XYZ file of C-alpha atoms in Angstrom:
467
model
C -25.628 2.809 -57.299
C -21.986 1.299 -58.253
C -22.557 -2.019 -59.314
C -22.382 -1.066 -62.792
C -21.297 -2.886 -65.769
C -18.625 -2.349 -67.838
C -19.142 -0.366 -71.170
C -19.854 -3.676 -73.787
C -19.571 -6.335 -71.073
C -22.470 -8.612 -70.774
C -24.534 -9.435 -67.680
C -24.510 -12.442 -66.039
C -26.295 -16.162 -65.798
C -27.258 -14.865 -61.926
C -28.388 -11.967 -63.767
C -30.388 -13.130 -65.999
C -31.678 -15.693 -63.454
C -32.992 -13.288 -61.274
C -33.774 -11.136 -64.122
C -36.128 -13.049 -65.682
C -37.604 -14.889 -62.427
C -38.293 -12.329 -60.329
C -39.814 -10.233 -63.321
C -42.515 -13.662 -64.894
C -43.220 -13.916 -61.294
C -43.878 -10.799 -60.722
C -46.021 -10.346 -63.681
C -48.149 -13.060 -62.454
C -49.026 -11.802 -59.773
C -49.730 -8.139 -61.340
C -52.084 -9.917 -63.962
C -54.363 -12.446 -60.757
C -54.663 -8.994 -59.381
C -55.469 -7.349 -62.491
C -57.865 -10.282 -64.226
C -59.343 -11.967 -61.571
C -59.674 -9.851 -58.377
C -62.920 -8.838 -59.625
C -64.243 -11.769 -60.658
C -63.237 -13.121 -57.428
C -65.859 -10.660 -55.774
C -68.497 -10.348 -58.300
C -68.446 -14.544 -58.511
C -67.720 -15.178 -54.459
C -69.247 -12.526 -52.227
C -71.771 -11.389 -54.744
C -73.136 -15.104 -56.139
C -72.735 -14.001 -59.741
C -74.963 -10.673 -59.240
C -77.538 -12.689 -57.174
C -76.797 -10.872 -54.076
C -77.778 -7.303 -54.139
C -78.095 -6.704 -50.736
C -75.271 -4.102 -49.301
C -72.673 -2.310 -51.396
C -73.407 -2.710 -54.300
C -70.900 -5.027 -57.069
C -70.233 -2.796 -59.379
C -69.688 0.478 -56.768
C -67.554 -2.240 -55.154
C -65.325 -3.112 -58.070
C -64.489 0.406 -58.885
C -63.811 1.225 -55.409
C -61.221 -1.924 -55.914
C -59.669 -0.872 -59.014
C -59.657 2.684 -58.019
C -57.902 3.047 -54.860
C -55.190 -0.163 -55.772
C -54.560 2.569 -57.999
C -53.663 5.049 -55.781
C -51.804 2.894 -53.203
C -48.997 1.455 -56.440
C -48.470 4.670 -56.672
C -48.455 6.484 -53.538
C -46.373 3.066 -52.534
C -43.889 3.770 -55.301
C -43.085 6.362 -54.476
C -42.294 5.990 -50.749
C -40.846 3.023 -51.030
C -38.599 3.955 -54.094
C -37.424 6.784 -52.040
C -36.781 4.466 -48.872
C -34.812 2.018 -50.945
C -32.920 4.951 -52.518
C -31.786 6.000 -48.937
C -31.164 3.110 -47.177
C -28.877 2.245 -50.343
C -30.332 -1.190 -50.676
C -32.921 -3.177 -53.305
C -32.034 -7.295 -52.348
C -34.100 -6.835 -48.804
C -36.888 -4.450 -50.492
C -37.398 -7.757 -53.494
C -37.004 -10.746 -52.210
C -38.713 -10.494 -48.589
C -41.329 -7.756 -50.198
C -41.937 -10.808 -52.901
C -42.125 -13.490 -49.290
C -44.895 -10.925 -47.734
C -46.248 -10.313 -51.225
C -47.033 -13.752 -52.106
C -48.685 -14.078 -48.081
C -51.581 -11.562 -49.724
C -52.386 -13.198 -52.214
C -52.924 -16.495 -50.139
C -54.813 -14.746 -47.530
C -57.286 -13.884 -50.216
C -57.907 -18.170 -50.630
C -59.047 -17.814 -46.415
C -61.350 -14.792 -48.001
C -65.697 -16.049 -47.618
C -68.765 -14.769 -46.598
C -69.066 -16.545 -43.685
C -65.717 -16.561 -42.439
C -65.812 -12.800 -42.039
C -69.060 -12.707 -40.913
C -67.558 -14.624 -38.154
C -64.610 -12.888 -37.141
C -66.245 -9.706 -37.592
C -68.996 -11.080 -35.125
C -71.755 -10.680 -38.010
C -74.945 -11.761 -38.280
C -74.683 -14.695 -40.907
C -78.432 -14.010 -42.063
C -77.932 -9.846 -41.718
C -76.766 -10.579 -45.591
C -76.332 -7.090 -46.657
C -73.763 -6.287 -43.521
C -72.286 -9.701 -44.579
C -71.537 -9.172 -47.981
C -70.168 -5.311 -47.490
C -68.074 -6.459 -44.519
C -66.623 -9.083 -46.846
C -66.857 -6.805 -49.530
C -64.385 -4.118 -47.861
C -61.968 -7.177 -46.376
C -61.473 -7.908 -50.267
C -60.630 -3.522 -51.472
C -58.439 -3.533 -48.063
C -56.369 -6.732 -48.365
C -56.056 -5.877 -52.749
C -54.919 -2.765 -51.982
C -52.077 -4.363 -49.185
C -51.229 -6.849 -51.356
C -50.644 -3.543 -53.926
C -48.769 -1.715 -51.133
C -46.739 -5.132 -50.853
C -46.397 -5.981 -54.900
C -45.615 -2.098 -55.593
C -42.575 -2.049 -52.588
C -40.804 -5.155 -54.328
C -41.765 -4.775 -57.899
C -42.719 -1.373 -59.213
C -40.120 0.356 -57.011
C -37.275 -2.339 -56.208
C -37.080 -4.707 -59.018
C -37.589 -2.159 -61.418
C -34.534 -0.465 -59.996
C -32.117 -3.357 -59.707
C -32.672 -3.306 -63.172
C -31.944 0.202 -63.354
C -28.916 0.086 -61.776
C -27.020 -3.482 -63.111
C -27.303 -2.543 -66.395
C -26.299 -0.050 -68.701
C -26.880 1.884 -71.881
C -25.113 -0.589 -73.953
C -27.476 -3.715 -73.130
C -31.090 -2.305 -71.593
C -33.044 -2.582 -75.076
C -31.623 -6.288 -74.708
C -33.550 -6.329 -70.803
C -36.443 -4.027 -71.979
C -37.668 -6.995 -75.116
C -36.906 -9.166 -72.071
C -38.767 -7.940 -69.883
C -41.671 -7.106 -72.084
C -41.912 -10.937 -73.189
C -42.675 -11.980 -70.131
C -45.719 -9.997 -68.938
C -48.043 -12.223 -72.038
C -46.233 -15.024 -71.064
C -47.137 -14.532 -67.094
C -50.802 -13.547 -68.933
C -50.991 -16.432 -70.584
C -49.995 -19.014 -67.511
C -52.443 -17.191 -65.805
C -55.169 -17.579 -67.682
C -54.760 -21.507 -68.544
C -54.511 -21.705 -64.581
C -57.908 -19.943 -64.438
C -59.654 -22.039 -66.420
C -59.540 -24.506 -64.075
C -61.007 -22.651 -61.391
C -64.400 -24.545 -61.806
C -62.641 -27.211 -61.323
C -60.518 -26.153 -58.211
C -61.936 -23.629 -56.875
C -60.368 -19.236 -56.608
C -58.883 -20.908 -52.849
C -56.296 -23.557 -54.862
C -55.973 -21.045 -57.532
C -54.771 -18.146 -54.795
C -52.284 -21.140 -53.091
C -51.060 -21.639 -55.957
C -50.004 -18.040 -57.039
C -49.666 -16.740 -53.894
C -46.448 -19.787 -53.078
C -45.180 -19.688 -56.522
C -44.478 -15.555 -55.081
C -42.990 -16.098 -51.908
C -40.797 -18.722 -53.272
C -39.682 -16.270 -56.253
C -38.600 -14.398 -52.903
C -36.794 -17.475 -51.129
C -34.744 -17.784 -53.857
C -33.535 -13.922 -54.087
C -32.190 -14.660 -50.999
C -29.624 -16.596 -51.855
C -29.293 -15.148 -55.448
C -30.023 -11.455 -55.707
C -27.608 -9.283 -55.227
C -27.034 -5.761 -53.838
C -26.170 -3.289 -56.350
C -25.571 -1.007 -53.145
C -22.946 -0.076 -51.256
C -25.303 -0.292 -48.274
C -24.677 3.120 -47.034
C -27.529 5.076 -46.038
C -27.886 8.296 -47.232
C -28.498 11.986 -44.962
C -31.142 13.210 -47.177
C -34.098 14.308 -45.753
C -36.696 11.338 -46.776
C -40.123 13.342 -46.696
C -38.246 16.079 -48.808
C -36.716 13.962 -51.047
C -40.210 12.681 -52.030
C -40.406 15.950 -53.742
C -37.266 16.127 -55.469
C -39.056 15.243 -58.569
C -41.109 17.697 -59.069
C -39.228 21.011 -58.633
C -38.622 22.917 -61.684
C -34.587 23.081 -61.504
C -34.890 19.003 -61.095
C -37.159 19.134 -64.424
C -35.230 21.190 -66.635
C -31.668 19.354 -65.305
C -33.288 16.480 -66.232
C -34.779 17.193 -69.745
C -34.479 14.150 -71.277
C -35.218 12.200 -68.327
C -38.743 14.250 -68.869
C -39.475 14.190 -72.358
C -38.412 10.575 -71.763
C -41.555 10.188 -69.506
C -43.682 12.625 -71.523
C -43.573 9.894 -74.701
C -44.360 7.108 -72.468
C -46.918 8.669 -70.833
C -48.482 9.650 -74.295
C -47.669 6.038 -75.956
C -49.660 4.874 -72.950
C -52.392 6.166 -73.627
C -52.854 5.623 -77.055
C -52.615 1.723 -76.083
C -55.188 2.422 -72.569
C -57.773 4.142 -75.783
C -58.195 0.549 -77.138
C -56.405 -2.142 -74.565
C -59.402 -2.699 -72.008
C -61.848 -2.825 -74.473
C -59.463 -5.721 -76.619
C -61.063 -9.041 -75.509
C -64.774 -7.452 -75.949
C -64.217 -5.956 -79.036
C -63.331 -9.385 -80.386
C -66.029 -11.190 -79.196
C -68.762 -8.404 -79.464
C -67.529 -6.757 -82.476
C -66.015 -9.210 -84.613
C -68.193 -12.350 -83.570
C -64.656 -13.762 -83.048
C -65.809 -17.103 -79.189
C -63.143 -16.142 -76.677
C -64.835 -18.561 -74.293
C -64.845 -21.214 -76.858
C -61.389 -20.893 -78.420
C -61.301 -24.720 -78.729
C -63.548 -24.589 -81.888
C -60.796 -22.434 -83.594
C -57.904 -25.201 -82.400
C -56.515 -27.603 -84.632
C -53.106 -29.608 -85.383
C -52.133 -26.354 -87.841
C -53.612 -24.318 -86.066
C -51.801 -25.120 -82.332
C -48.367 -25.176 -85.082
C -49.043 -21.917 -86.113
C -49.306 -20.672 -83.578
C -46.008 -21.795 -81.644
C -44.200 -20.868 -85.030
C -45.781 -17.009 -84.606
C -44.378 -16.812 -81.045
C -41.312 -18.062 -81.362
C -40.975 -15.558 -83.752
C -41.901 -12.533 -82.312
C -39.989 -14.097 -78.865
C -36.596 -13.764 -81.532
C -37.593 -11.129 -83.316
C -37.379 -8.253 -80.417
C -34.742 -10.221 -78.603
C -33.280 -9.634 -81.297
C -34.583 -6.427 -82.020
C -33.559 -5.213 -78.583
C -30.110 -6.040 -79.000
C -30.225 -4.225 -82.704
C -31.333 -0.273 -80.484
C -28.506 -1.468 -77.856
C -25.606 -1.308 -80.905
C -27.787 0.618 -83.776
C -29.167 3.599 -80.406
C -32.848 4.908 -80.794
C -32.155 8.176 -82.808
C -33.744 6.921 -85.818
C -35.122 3.168 -84.859
C -37.589 4.866 -82.468
C -39.348 7.071 -85.071
C -40.026 4.298 -87.354
C -40.419 2.098 -84.582
C -43.415 5.151 -83.950
C -45.250 5.302 -87.575
C -45.481 0.862 -87.927
C -47.519 1.139 -84.392
C -49.725 4.052 -86.094
C -50.111 2.333 -89.453
C -51.180 -0.714 -87.138
C -53.425 1.542 -85.768
C -55.181 2.500 -88.884
C -55.070 -0.580 -90.186
C -56.902 -2.162 -87.491
C -60.054 0.626 -87.298
C -60.427 -0.776 -91.308
C -60.468 -4.295 -89.950
C -64.019 -6.136 -90.202
C -63.076 -9.959 -90.071
C -61.267 -11.187 -87.538
C -58.906 -12.484 -89.622
C -57.492 -9.036 -91.641
C -57.905 -7.867 -87.632
C -55.590 -10.498 -87.123
C -52.831 -9.981 -89.965
C -53.437 -5.920 -89.241
C -52.220 -6.982 -85.449
C -49.276 -8.273 -86.698
C -47.217 -4.608 -87.532
C -49.975 -2.922 -84.439
C -47.634 -5.214 -81.755
C -44.662 -5.384 -83.513
C -44.478 -1.402 -83.157
C -46.650 -1.516 -79.541
C -43.607 -3.327 -78.046
C -40.338 -1.773 -79.991
C -41.668 1.700 -78.905
C -41.913 -0.183 -74.944
C -38.825 -1.333 -75.663
C -37.222 1.868 -76.501
C -38.891 4.085 -74.259
C -38.144 1.951 -70.927
C -34.931 1.531 -71.894
C -34.369 5.892 -72.361
C -36.164 6.546 -68.928
C -33.371 4.339 -67.235
C -30.109 5.484 -68.809
C -31.865 8.757 -68.042
C -32.348 7.973 -64.292
C -30.294 9.670 -61.625
C -28.239 7.210 -60.843
C -28.307 8.239 -56.683
C -32.062 8.483 -57.396
C -33.285 5.823 -59.225
C -35.482 4.332 -56.917
C -37.153 7.766 -56.111
C -38.083 8.167 -59.197
C -39.627 4.670 -60.441
C -42.923 7.248 -58.183
C -42.824 9.226 -61.003
C -42.766 7.242 -63.314
C -45.428 5.115 -62.170
C -47.741 8.615 -62.631
C -46.839 9.001 -66.500
C -47.084 5.205 -67.517
C -49.879 3.889 -65.391
C -52.429 7.204 -63.992
C -52.911 9.118 -65.957
C -52.590 6.522 -69.007
C -55.260 4.782 -66.928
C -57.212 7.513 -66.395
C -57.340 9.351 -70.115
C -56.647 6.691 -72.081
C -60.024 4.743 -71.744
C -62.246 7.389 -71.448
C -61.261 8.651 -74.586
C -61.886 5.614 -75.442
C -65.601 5.317 -74.059
C -66.119 8.794 -75.815
C -65.437 7.239 -78.876
C -66.879 3.861 -78.881
C -70.096 6.173 -77.099
C -70.272 8.788 -80.031
C -70.090 5.529 -82.449
C -73.362 4.749 -82.520
C -72.696 0.962 -82.218
C -74.299 -2.455 -81.217
C -75.794 -2.845 -77.117
C -74.408 -6.361 -74.824
C -74.306 -7.095 -72.347
C -71.760 -7.463 -69.590
C -70.925 -9.730 -67.536
C -71.981 -7.798 -64.373
C -75.255 -8.021 -65.661
C -75.260 -4.500 -67.602
C -76.479 -3.751 -71.045
C -74.101 -1.364 -72.793
C -72.677 -0.925 -75.720
C -70.184 -2.453 -78.217
C -66.727 -1.039 -78.366
C -66.009 -0.222 -81.968
C -62.893 -0.034 -84.358
C -62.988 3.850 -84.141
C -61.040 3.203 -81.294
C -58.061 2.384 -82.954
C -58.605 5.687 -85.244
C -58.542 7.765 -82.393
C -55.340 5.807 -80.418
C -53.640 6.229 -83.672
C -54.253 10.947 -83.335
C -53.470 10.087 -79.884
C -50.256 8.150 -80.278
C -49.123 10.508 -83.450
C -48.618 13.835 -80.656
C -45.800 11.402 -79.594
C -42.916 12.797 -82.311
C -43.625 16.240 -80.601
C -41.068 14.670 -77.545
C -39.720 12.211 -79.621
C -38.234 15.320 -82.110
C -37.181 17.291 -79.656
C -35.698 14.653 -77.737
C -33.508 13.760 -80.707
C -32.440 17.340 -81.351
C -30.930 16.609 -77.001
C -29.531 13.900 -78.435
C -30.485 10.181 -76.724
C -26.816 9.553 -75.967
C -26.443 9.121 -72.560
C -22.491 9.356 -70.714
C -21.971 7.141 -68.386
C -20.377 8.269 -65.089
C -19.995 5.160 -63.776
C -18.083 2.140 -64.746
C -16.997 -0.548 -62.688
C -16.988 -3.730 -62.161
C -19.726 -5.813 -63.625
C -22.455 -7.486 -60.239
C -21.745 -11.041 -60.000
């Protein structure tokens, strides 16, 4: 891709605007899917567990999560490679976000009555109606994931790599790393009004936001490529990243991918169970947070949040300036120490203190590893390698990590609780943090090899700055 910034130059205000708007809105949509499509299916299609006919609620949810994950990975390969071949990102991002938003809006119209009418099902046949509605929700989730992975996972992430250089990537990653947290808080707050506004309005608001972002991109995004189509064989290129010769030629990239895979597995050991652990093991009432709030507490939260943002952004700039050779080992150690400390925290106040080094290490490692992957990604196949990145960053960790966490907690003989689906299951235990720390220690193997090879990257292109 040809529109690289010159070494040491700053990103323009337009680039920063697009980074923030597409980064934030994209994460809002992903948080909606990850956090509330399951509850939408359970609460509306299955009437909070009272409907037992048709495909079971748990089976439907498991199927939706699995198919969505597969869709995301396959789509990122297919569409990332296509954006490379066409040598354009803007159309995939802007038009993709618009259609992505429309798929979110459609969920507002999915009801058992509507589905029964559309497919001509007798509404008194509850089992058939529930099954048809469940299948519709799952199919729409896959379509929504297809559009999200096309526009965000493949095109937007590739565009970020295109318009940044090793001199500013850590700074950009520090900002992009903050946006998912901000998006999650936004979605959680908006979801707090679901009982008042209903799921339809909830989906309409977020869908409209995604559509507006896509429309804005039509006027503000600048393509980073020449727009000249490539003559490479599309289907042959899909398997490019799996060739032994390619792995050998790009050994630094694959060492970084292995590192981020281990890092992500360590996170997935405990992160899916974090809120449950806080509520049922540490007795922190998440559903009634208002009881903990006061003016001093709110001010403290604001100050801590502002300080965290400042530290991450400053850290990103420091990484860009000083390099990753030594800092990556310090942050890896900080991450592991935080995990170990969290495993010994038996009170929520102590746990919050232990979470400081844990999340600082977590944040800085994410910044450096994502920036390193961008540094070593071949410039003419940035879109294609987004699919390879998804395998190491999402697919493998989301399969392996929760399995380790579940296994550790099941062996710990922790207490029982009834989950939101009415099932009696065991509580997450503090040992999962220790297990995650053990997993994280394996990061040092590829990191040591990568350090010997050198974190520095020689830029092949230093052309005029993007608008």
